Short mmCIF file of C-alpha atoms in Angstrom, two decimals:
data_model
loop_
_atom_site.label_atom_id
_atom_site.label_comp_id
_atom_site.label_asym_id
_atom_site.label_seq_id
_atom_site.Cartn_x
_atom_site.Cartn_y
_atom_site.Cartn_z
CA UNK B 1 22.02 -16.68 11.29
CA UNK B 2 24.16 -13.62 10.78
CA UNK B 3 22.89 -10.61 8.91
CA UNK B 4 24.87 -7.84 7.28
CA UNK B 5 25.81 -4.96 9.52
CA UNK B 6 23.83 -1.95 8.33
CA UNK B 7 24.35 1.78 8.33
CA UNK B 8 21.23 3.84 8.98
CA UNK B 9 20.90 6.67 6.51
CA UNK B 10 18.64 9.68 6.79
CA UNK B 11 16.33 11.15 4.17
CA UNK B 12 17.28 14.49 2.70
CA UNK B 13 14.55 16.55 1.05
CA UNK B 14 12.30 15.03 -1.58
CA UNK B 15 14.50 12.06 -2.38
CA UNK B 16 16.97 10.10 -0.31
CA UNK B 17 20.68 10.73 -0.55
CA UNK B 18 21.36 7.04 -0.49
CA UNK B 19 22.36 4.72 -3.29
CA UNK B 20 19.63 2.31 -4.30
CA UNK B 21 20.33 -1.27 -3.40
CA UNK B 22 18.23 -3.82 -5.16
CA UNK B 23 18.52 -7.55 -5.61
CA UNK B 24 18.10 -9.00 -8.17
CA UNK B 25 19.17 -6.30 -10.63
CA UNK B 26 16.14 -6.40 -12.89
CA UNK B 27 14.94 -3.45 -14.97
CA UNK B 28 12.00 -1.54 -13.55
CA UNK B 29 8.79 -1.55 -15.57
CA UNK B 30 6.22 1.18 -16.08
CA UNK B 31 3.54 -0.31 -13.90
CA UNK B 32 0.81 2.13 -14.92
CA UNK B 33 1.35 1.54 -18.63
CA UNK B 34 1.37 -2.20 -18.20
CA UNK B 35 -1.86 -2.23 -16.19
CA UNK B 36 -3.76 0.45 -18.08
CA UNK B 37 -6.22 -2.16 -19.32
CA UNK B 38 -7.12 -3.01 -15.72
CA UNK B 39 -7.34 -6.49 -14.28
CA UNK B 40 -9.96 -9.00 -13.26
CA UNK B 41 -8.67 -9.55 -9.73
CA UNK B 42 -11.03 -10.45 -6.93
CA UNK B 43 -9.62 -7.51 -4.99
CA UNK B 44 -6.73 -5.06 -5.23
CA UNK B 45 -5.11 -3.40 -2.23
CA UNK B 46 -2.03 -1.42 -1.29
CA UNK B 47 0.32 -1.43 1.70
CA UNK B 48 2.56 1.33 3.01
CA UNK B 49 4.42 1.66 6.28
CA UNK B 50 6.19 4.16 8.50
CA UNK B 51 4.43 6.94 6.66
CA UNK B 52 3.46 9.45 9.32
CA UNK B 53 5.82 12.37 8.69
CA UNK B 54 3.69 14.79 6.69
CA UNK B 55 6.81 15.67 4.70
CA UNK B 56 7.54 15.78 0.98
CA UNK B 57 8.66 12.16 0.74
CA UNK B 58 5.38 10.91 2.18
CA UNK B 59 3.44 13.12 -0.25
CA UNK B 60 5.47 11.74 -3.16
CA UNK B 61 4.55 8.17 -2.24
CA UNK B 62 0.94 9.20 -1.66
CA UNK B 63 0.77 10.72 -5.14
CA UNK B 64 2.10 7.47 -6.63
CA UNK B 65 -0.61 5.59 -4.73
CA UNK B 66 -3.22 7.97 -6.14
CA UNK B 67 -1.96 7.37 -9.68
CA UNK B 68 -2.10 3.64 -9.08
CA UNK B 69 -5.65 3.94 -7.77
CA UNK B 70 -6.78 5.66 -10.97
CA UNK B 71 -5.63 2.70 -13.05
CA UNK B 72 -6.21 -0.17 -10.63
CA UNK B 73 -9.01 0.65 -8.19
CA UNK B 74 -8.01 -0.55 -4.74
CA UNK B 75 -10.70 -0.29 -2.06
CA UNK B 76 -8.33 -0.66 0.86
CA UNK B 77 -4.85 0.28 2.07
CA UNK B 78 -2.93 -1.45 4.86
CA UNK B 79 -0.87 0.88 7.07
CA UNK B 80 1.88 -1.14 8.73
CA UNK B 81 2.47 1.13 11.72
CA UNK B 82 4.31 4.26 12.80
CA UNK B 83 1.35 6.13 11.46
CA UNK B 84 2.20 9.35 13.32
CA UNK B 85 5.77 10.47 14.01
CA UNK B 86 7.45 10.94 16.34
CA UNK B 87 5.26 9.99 19.25
CA UNK B 88 1.82 9.07 17.95
CA UNK B 89 0.28 12.46 18.72
CA UNK B 90 -3.27 12.32 17.36
CA UNK B 91 -3.39 16.11 16.87
CA UNK B 92 -1.01 15.60 13.92
CA UNK B 93 -3.35 13.25 12.09
CA UNK B 94 -4.60 15.94 9.72
CA UNK B 95 -1.09 16.74 8.50
CA UNK B 96 0.30 13.20 8.36
CA UNK B 97 -2.77 11.28 7.18
CA UNK B 98 -5.78 13.28 6.05
CA UNK B 99 -3.84 15.71 3.84
CA UNK B 100 -1.45 13.30 2.05
CA UNK B 101 -4.21 10.78 1.29
CA UNK B 102 -7.05 13.28 0.80
CA UNK B 103 -7.90 12.10 -2.73
CA UNK B 104 -7.95 8.46 -1.72
CA UNK B 105 -10.18 9.27 1.24
CA UNK B 106 -12.54 11.21 -1.02
CA UNK B 107 -12.83 8.07 -3.13
CA UNK B 108 -13.88 6.14 0.01
CA UNK B 109 -10.69 4.08 0.08
CA UNK B 110 -10.55 2.49 3.52
CA UNK B 111 -7.31 2.49 5.46
CA UNK B 112 -6.69 -0.28 7.99
CA UNK B 113 -3.88 0.47 10.41
CA UNK B 114 -1.83 -1.30 13.05
CA UNK B 115 0.12 0.32 15.86
CA UNK B 116 3.87 0.82 15.62
CA UNK B 117 6.41 1.50 18.32
CA UNK B 118 6.20 5.27 17.73
CA UNK B 119 2.40 5.17 17.88
CA UNK B 120 2.22 3.76 21.39
CA UNK B 121 4.39 6.48 22.91
CA UNK B 122 1.34 8.67 23.52
CA UNK B 123 -1.55 7.26 25.56
CA UNK B 124 -0.46 3.73 24.61
CA UNK B 125 -1.91 4.28 21.14
CA UNK B 126 -5.49 4.61 22.41
CA UNK B 127 -6.09 7.85 20.51
CA UNK B 128 -5.27 6.15 17.22
CA UNK B 129 -7.44 3.17 18.11
CA UNK B 130 -10.36 5.57 18.53
CA UNK B 131 -9.66 7.51 15.33
CA UNK B 132 -12.25 6.36 12.74
CA UNK B 133 -9.97 6.93 9.73
CA UNK B 134 -7.68 4.09 10.78
CA UNK B 135 -10.54 1.56 11.04
CA UNK B 136 -8.91 -0.33 13.90
CA UNK B 137 -11.41 -2.55 15.65
CA UNK B 138 -8.89 -2.96 18.45
CA UNK B 139 -5.18 -3.46 19.00
CA UNK B 140 -5.61 -6.62 16.96
CA UNK B 141 -8.51 -7.51 14.74
CA UNK B 142 -9.57 -9.37 11.61
CA UNK B 143 -11.75 -8.60 8.62
CA UNK B 144 -12.63 -10.31 5.34
CA UNK B 145 -12.73 -8.90 1.82
CA UNK B 146 -13.72 -11.20 -1.01
CA UNK B 147 -11.60 -14.37 -0.71
CA UNK B 148 -9.11 -12.81 1.72
CA UNK B 149 -9.17 -12.77 5.49
CA UNK B 150 -6.85 -10.11 6.91
CA UNK B 151 -5.40 -10.40 10.40
CA UNK B 152 -4.01 -7.24 12.03
CA UNK B 153 -1.61 -7.84 14.92
CA UNK B 154 -0.12 -5.54 17.55
CA UNK B 155 3.49 -6.72 17.72
CA UNK B 156 4.40 -3.88 20.09
CA UNK B 157 2.93 -6.12 22.79
CA UNK B 158 5.51 -8.77 21.92
CA UNK B 159 8.60 -6.59 21.54
CA UNK B 160 8.08 -3.21 23.22
CA UNK B 161 6.51 -4.18 26.51
CA UNK B 162 7.88 -5.75 29.66
CA UNK B 163 4.52 -7.39 30.34
CA UNK B 164 4.08 -10.21 27.82
CA UNK B 165 0.71 -11.40 29.14
CA UNK B 166 -1.25 -9.24 26.65
CA UNK B 167 0.80 -10.81 23.85
CA UNK B 168 -0.06 -14.29 25.09
CA UNK B 169 -3.74 -13.32 25.09
CA UNK B 170 -3.38 -11.93 21.58
CA UNK B 171 -1.68 -15.10 20.34
CA UNK B 172 -4.53 -17.22 21.75
CA UNK B 173 -7.04 -15.02 19.91
CA UNK B 174 -4.98 -15.21 16.72
CA UNK B 175 -4.71 -19.00 16.79
CA UNK B 176 -8.45 -19.32 17.34
CA UNK B 177 -9.20 -16.89 14.50
CA UNK B 178 -6.91 -18.82 12.15
CA UNK B 179 -8.47 -22.12 13.09
CA UNK B 180 -11.96 -20.78 12.41
CA UNK B 181 -11.06 -19.10 9.13
CA UNK B 182 -12.63 -20.48 5.98
CA UNK B 183 -10.91 -18.00 3.68
CA UNK B 184 -8.67 -19.45 0.96
CA UNK B 185 -6.25 -16.51 1.36
CA UNK B 186 -4.91 -15.52 4.77
CA UNK B 187 -2.85 -12.33 5.01
CA UNK B 188 -1.34 -11.03 8.25
CA UNK B 189 -0.03 -7.50 8.72
CA UNK B 190 1.76 -5.92 11.66
CA UNK B 191 4.47 -3.38 12.37
CA UNK B 192 7.54 -5.44 13.26
CA UNK B 193 9.28 -7.80 10.84
CA UNK B 194 9.56 -11.51 11.38
CA UNK B 195 12.40 -11.90 8.86
CA UNK B 196 14.32 -8.79 7.83
CA UNK B 197 17.73 -7.72 6.52
CA UNK B 198 17.09 -4.09 7.45
CA UNK B 199 18.46 -2.09 10.36
CA UNK B 200 16.24 -3.71 12.99
CA UNK B 201 16.61 -7.18 11.53
CA UNK B 202 14.71 -10.39 12.16
CA UNK B 203 12.87 -10.76 15.44
CA UNK B 204 13.40 -14.13 17.09
CA UNK B 205 10.37 -13.85 19.42
CA UNK B 206 8.12 -13.40 16.39
CA UNK B 207 9.83 -16.24 14.53
CA UNK B 208 9.18 -18.47 17.54
CA UNK B 209 5.58 -17.39 18.10
CA UNK B 210 4.18 -16.61 14.66
CA UNK B 211 5.91 -18.72 12.03
CA UNK B 212 4.66 -22.06 13.41
CA UNK B 213 1.09 -20.72 13.35
CA UNK B 214 1.55 -19.46 9.80
CA UNK B 215 2.79 -22.88 8.67
CA UNK B 216 0.07 -24.80 10.48
CA UNK B 217 -2.82 -22.68 9.23
CA UNK B 218 -1.64 -21.80 5.74
CA UNK B 219 -0.89 -18.09 6.01
CA UNK B 220 0.45 -17.15 2.59
CA UNK B 221 1.61 -13.59 3.25
CA UNK B 222 2.93 -11.44 6.12
CA UNK B 223 3.33 -7.68 5.58
CA UNK B 224 5.20 -5.38 7.98
CA UNK B 225 6.97 -2.05 8.34
CA UNK B 226 9.48 -0.88 11.01
CA UNK B 227 12.51 -1.26 8.75
CA UNK B 228 12.49 1.68 6.33
CA UNK B 229 13.02 -0.30 3.14
CA UNK B 230 11.40 -2.86 0.91
CA UNK B 231 12.27 -6.53 1.18
CA UNK B 232 10.64 -9.74 0.02
CA UNK B 233 11.69 -13.16 1.21
CA UNK B 234 11.61 -16.42 -0.61
CA UNK B 235 8.66 -18.44 0.71
CA UNK B 236 9.58 -19.78 4.14
CA UNK B 237 7.46 -22.82 4.98
CA UNK B 238 4.84 -21.51 2.55
CA UNK B 239 4.76 -17.90 3.81
CA UNK B 240 6.20 -14.92 1.94
CA UNK B 241 7.35 -12.06 4.19
CA UNK B 242 7.28 -8.53 2.80
CA UNK B 243 8.69 -5.45 4.50
CA UNK B 244 6.89 -2.37 3.17
CA UNK B 245 8.31 0.32 5.44
CA UNK B 246 9.48 2.74 2.74
CA UNK B 247 6.45 5.02 2.67
CA UNK B 248 8.21 8.17 3.92
CA UNK B 249 11.65 7.37 5.35
CA UNK B 250 14.60 5.33 4.13
CA UNK B 251 17.44 3.33 5.59
CA UNK B 252 19.80 0.94 3.85
CA UNK B 253 19.02 -2.75 3.58
CA UNK B 254 21.28 -5.78 3.38
CA UNK B 255 20.68 -9.30 2.15
CA UNK B 256 20.08 -12.63 3.85
CA UNK B 257 20.08 -16.19 2.53
CA UNK B 258 16.31 -16.06 2.17
CA UNK B 259 16.12 -12.61 0.52
CA UNK B 260 14.42 -12.66 -2.88
CA UNK B 261 14.48 -8.89 -3.44
CA UNK B 262 15.45 -5.83 -1.42
CA UNK B 263 15.46 -2.12 -2.14
CA UNK B 264 16.14 1.18 -0.40
CA UNK B 265 13.89 3.59 -2.27
CA UNK B 266 10.61 5.31 -1.52
CA UNK B 267 7.46 3.50 -2.50
CA UNK B 268 4.51 1.29 -1.61
CA UNK B 269 3.44 -2.25 -2.42
CA UNK B 270 0.43 -3.16 -4.56
CA UNK B 271 -1.38 -6.50 -4.44
CA UNK B 272 -3.91 -8.06 -6.80
CA UNK B 273 -5.64 -11.15 -5.45
CA UNK B 274 -6.94 -13.80 -7.85
CA UNK B 275 -8.46 -17.17 -7.17
CA UNK B 276 -5.17 -18.97 -7.77
CA UNK B 277 -2.48 -16.35 -7.02
CA UNK B 278 -1.55 -12.96 -5.59
CA UNK B 279 0.35 -10.61 -7.89
CA UNK B 280 2.75 -8.38 -5.95
CA UNK B 281 4.30 -5.19 -7.31
CA UNK B 282 6.68 -2.95 -5.38
CA UNK B 283 6.19 0.51 -6.90
CA UNK B 284 8.37 3.61 -6.58
CA UNK B 285 7.43 7.29 -6.75
CA UNK B 286 7.73 7.23 -10.56
CA UNK B 287 5.15 4.44 -10.71
CA UNK B 288 7.79 1.96 -11.85
CA UNK B 289 7.54 -1.58 -10.51
CA UNK B 290 10.99 -2.56 -9.26
CA UNK B 291 9.96 -5.96 -7.88
CA UNK B 292 7.21 -8.21 -9.21
CA UNK B 293 6.24 -11.70 -8.10
CA UNK B 294 3.29 -14.06 -8.24
CA UNK B 295 2.44 -15.98 -5.06
CA UNK B 296 0.62 -19.18 -5.93
CA UNK B 297 -2.30 -20.53 -3.96
CA UNK B 298 -0.81 -24.01 -3.87
CA UNK B 299 2.37 -25.01 -2.11
CA UNK B 300 4.11 -25.25 -5.46
CA UNK B 301 6.18 -22.15 -4.72
CA UNK B 302 7.99 -24.25 -2.14
CA UNK B 303 9.64 -23.43 1.13
CA UNK B 304 13.09 -22.07 1.75
CA UNK B 305 13.89 -24.62 4.44
CA UNK B 306 12.27 -27.97 3.59
CA UNK B 307 11.42 -30.00 6.63
CA UNK B 308 11.71 -27.11 9.06
CA UNK B 309 8.81 -25.27 10.66
CA UNK B 310 10.69 -21.97 10.84
CA UNK B 311 14.11 -20.47 10.50
CA UNK B 312 16.12 -19.48 13.54
CA UNK B 313 18.46 -16.57 14.12
CA UNK B 314 20.79 -18.77 16.13
#
């Protein structure tokens, strides 16, 4: 499957000097105003990726997350990798993590991180694994909150290493954990995209290895970073794939046949989990929701490719 050739664009100052691309062209809503009455979700959480710059753009997104937290309390945040630029140096953690998210940390919001390709450049990421603020129980791990079981994967083992044996071991662990899970909602997060129209694009090894497991065990949602944009797919064999890599840097994003929405603007993604659905809101630095969708518990939302276990890049 061909994807649009993309031009990587840098971030200049507080906002990006890049035209916003968003499909479909729907008006943004004031998310804070619309949710001021709160909600009765089982749990709310946020996701942000590729955040670790310590620069003004990261602080702008962090402030939007803080505003969101005041209206919709969210006890946890998923960090989808590249937590510390450029090389995962743990001595920068105060500037790129503790300072931008200081108010959230004071409120005992727990951050759960995964390793990105920049994070493993120093000491193979071990320093971040040992940092208590990232709450990583290992290179891959799982935890449960309310009706949701979260699975954190280290996709650098699949894509950024010549030795694939650790990835095979991780996949065996992941399949066992999925098989044992009793949670009605299963959410996986990792750094690299499975399906993406961004600069790095879809990753065939992850399509081959992960999407069949998602389909077999009913994983409803996969969240990643790596591409510095937002993108949401149509459900593919029951799984919605969301790229949330726009937490501090931006690049342009194209569109694929399975793209439901895509945007090149700074922001984070907010999730509210109910018994029968997950409400997803992509939120910018003005606290406007520029993409909103409800993911149903049942298979009623359908699959993009009926009768196929996964899509191929071929």
